[in-house]
């Protein structure tokens, strides 16, 4: 390739070719007898002799060591007779050192037919470096899995490596001289050529540019990462550009899968926060539907078996029997008539054994319908009209998941896709099943609580235990003394939680009379039900707070603790209640600073927990305000008296309980609940 020829004044200069300039190819001409006739500036740079010293000299005498001269003369004779010779030969530099020189020699004839010898020479070390670089480049280009293409300044293919031939599905001969759009019409040709023009114009590389499409090498849609670099020679002349192409389909799929996994974890975390905030069955169902839409489905329905809603014994659905469901929640991610095709909330519906919802509870496993057809739609919808409505709404994929908790199927979560064009797949099933499993536990907790609460409502008021439960390792004494005027809502309880673990509760419902006693009974029963779930004290109080809020204007204070004799500790949480008193076997007593909490029924504030050490002989006193409060003096005085009395308790807890009541409330105008617990020595 010739350099660009430019004219400046009287001189005509040519920009040197990049490769020749790098090699510094030198020329020397010997006449018929071996004298130097021509001596180029490059040979002067290579060997150090200026032209005035070299011209006219015998080449072998000036440049060749004596031991090599005979060999040179033989080669000279061969070339003069018309042969060519190429190789490396040592020549003497002007400084006395030897230089390995790469030679290409040939015979030239002048106008009179006299032979001359032309030698083209360059530094052999430079040639070896160039050869090494070329070999390395050739090896990399031809063996790399990276597709490489070279384009000229007109954006036409100049060459491609084998990897890009495989990606394109075309040999190099089929693309050279053509534009991208002529070879790969299914790619975004405009975007690709715009990038190429930008790189040619600015010289700034573009890296990791994404292209998605099909080539002749693969009919499937693939993802490619493309990087563009401008090609220049050593003098900065733009020769074209190179493009490197990497198939990143698998990498993108992996990234997509990672993103989906993170999304699933986010959805599950959201489900953990939003589902089960109360022990209300219908509210829990609404929360479940609200999480399923839009995270998993466009439409969701929660149907619970009627036996669960009615607090009856749950019996498995047999193979040929229908199932009765109560619709508790329906949710849609957008305004759609499909929501009316679901069973109205609160309505009882009976589905035959062939219906998918019945199949789901009967088999206790998910049913995934990837593509809904007319026959399947009739097994999904409650009737023909509902099937038509779901069809018109665009329902194309469906999934029913059992709400399974503690070995019992409680109902189903039905999921529909309409505007989301992707059908449900296995990943959707796994995610939805996890959400359903978490929700089922909350629904079962609500069921257990609901059953206990129904019993409490039937009784209208709960009765205090006739005697506190006996617990190994603990001495327990409890007293309830009603007010002289009317009964209030104070209560206490001792709750067996398992080996070495005991729940302690004392509460006080604000108000008097039958209503306060009824609320007390409900809260006491709820506490027992919640304790069976083995909830931490703060979480138990949070659920009690929700329950109290559902009882109208009910307000109550409560302290709940879990004593664990296995580790000698007690965890306490308080809902606006007076502080417990902890007395040691050594005669010290103090008020326990439990993190403050608002009374039950107020809501909106979290409850804290304090951990106490209970070494042998520790005495813990829980009580209501009726023990320490009276109209004649501030409550601090009563608390001081209680603390002082517990520094020197009676030998038995029963006598201690009596002594406290006699000293503090001989004739109470408010009811009193007192619970004393001492760890045995």
JSON list of N, CA and C in Angstrom, two decimals, residues 320-323 350-359:
[
{"chain": "A", "resi": 320, "resn": "UNK", "atom": "N", "xyz": [-64.51, -38.78, 45.78]},
{"chain": "A", "resi": 320, "resn": "UNK", "atom": "CA", "xyz": [-65.73, -38.52, 45.01]},
{"chain": "A", "resi": 320, "resn": "UNK", "atom": "C", "xyz": [-66.64, -37.51, 45.69]},
{"chain": "A", "resi": 321, "resn": "UNK", "atom": "N", "xyz": [-66.12, -36.82, 46.69]},
{"chain": "A", "resi": 321, "resn": "UNK", "atom": "CA", "xyz": [-66.95, -35.88, 47.44]},
{"chain": "A", "resi": 321, "resn": "UNK", "atom": "C", "xyz": [-66.68, -34.45, 46.99]},
{"chain": "A", "resi": 322, "resn": "UNK", "atom": "N", "xyz": [-67.72, -33.59, 47.03]},
{"chain": "A", "resi": 322, "resn": "UNK", "atom": "CA", "xyz": [-67.49, -32.18, 46.74]},
{"chain": "A", "resi": 322, "resn": "UNK", "atom": "C", "xyz": [-66.80, -31.51, 47.93]},
{"chain": "A", "resi": 323, "resn": "UNK", "atom": "N", "xyz": [-66.42, -30.27, 47.76]},
{"chain": "A", "resi": 323, "resn": "UNK", "atom": "CA", "xyz": [-65.79, -29.51, 48.85]},
{"chain": "A", "resi": 323, "resn": "UNK", "atom": "C", "xyz": [-66.49, -28.17, 48.98]},
{"chain": "A", "resi": 350, "resn": "UNK", "atom": "N", "xyz": [-69.92, -24.59, 46.72]},
{"chain": "A", "resi": 350, "resn": "UNK", "atom": "CA", "xyz": [-69.64, -26.03, 46.72]},
{"chain": "A", "resi": 350, "resn": "UNK", "atom": "C", "xyz": [-69.12, -26.41, 45.34]},
{"chain": "A", "resi": 351, "resn": "UNK", "atom": "N", "xyz": [-67.95, -27.05, 45.31]},
{"chain": "A", "resi": 351, "resn": "UNK", "atom": "CA", "xyz": [-67.33, -27.47, 44.06]},
{"chain": "A", "resi": 351, "resn": "UNK", "atom": "C", "xyz": [-67.24, -28.99, 44.02]},
{"chain": "A", "resi": 352, "resn": "UNK", "atom": "N", "xyz": [-67.61, -29.55, 42.87]},
{"chain": "A", "resi": 352, "resn": "UNK", "atom": "CA", "xyz": [-67.61, -31.00, 42.70]},
{"chain": "A", "resi": 352, "resn": "UNK", "atom": "C", "xyz": [-66.21, -31.57, 42.62]},
{"chain": "A", "resi": 353, "resn": "UNK", "atom": "N", "xyz": [-66.10, -32.90, 42.66]},
{"chain": "A", "resi": 353, "resn": "UNK", "atom": "CA", "xyz": [-64.79, -33.56, 42.71]},
{"chain": "A", "resi": 353, "resn": "UNK", "atom": "C", "xyz": [-63.93, -33.34, 41.47]},
{"chain": "A", "resi": 354, "resn": "UNK", "atom": "N", "xyz": [-64.53, -33.00, 40.32]},
{"chain": "A", "resi": 354, "resn": "UNK", "atom": "CA", "xyz": [-63.75, -32.82, 39.10]},
{"chain": "A", "resi": 354, "resn": "UNK", "atom": "C", "xyz": [-63.18, -31.42, 38.97]},
{"chain": "A", "resi": 355, "resn": "UNK", "atom": "N", "xyz": [-63.59, -30.50, 39.84]},
{"chain": "A", "resi": 355, "resn": "UNK", "atom": "CA", "xyz": [-63.10, -29.12, 39.73]},
{"chain": "A", "resi": 355, "resn": "UNK", "atom": "C", "xyz": [-61.65, -29.05, 40.22]},
{"chain": "A", "resi": 356, "resn": "UNK", "atom": "N", "xyz": [-60.89, -28.16, 39.62]},
{"chain": "A", "resi": 356, "resn": "UNK", "atom": "CA", "xyz": [-59.47, -28.07, 39.95]},
{"chain": "A", "resi": 356, "resn": "UNK", "atom": "C", "xyz": [-59.26, -27.66, 41.40]},
{"chain": "A", "resi": 357, "resn": "UNK", "atom": "N", "xyz": [-60.08, -26.76, 41.91]},
{"chain": "A", "resi": 357, "resn": "UNK", "atom": "CA", "xyz": [-59.92, -26.31, 43.28]},
{"chain": "A", "resi": 357, "resn": "UNK", "atom": "C", "xyz": [-60.14, -27.47, 44.26]},
{"chain": "A", "resi": 358, "resn": "UNK", "atom": "N", "xyz": [-61.10, -28.36, 43.93]},
{"chain": "A", "resi": 358, "resn": "UNK", "atom": "CA", "xyz": [-61.34, -29.53, 44.76]},
{"chain": "A", "resi": 358, "resn": "UNK", "atom": "C", "xyz": [-60.19, -30.52, 44.63]},
{"chain": "A", "resi": 359, "resn": "UNK", "atom": "N", "xyz": [-59.71, -30.70, 43.42]},
{"chain": "A", "resi": 359, "resn": "UNK", "atom": "CA", "xyz": [-58.55, -31.58, 43.20]},
{"chain": "A", "resi": 359, "resn": "UNK", "atom": "C", "xyz": [-57.35, -31.10, 44.02]}
]
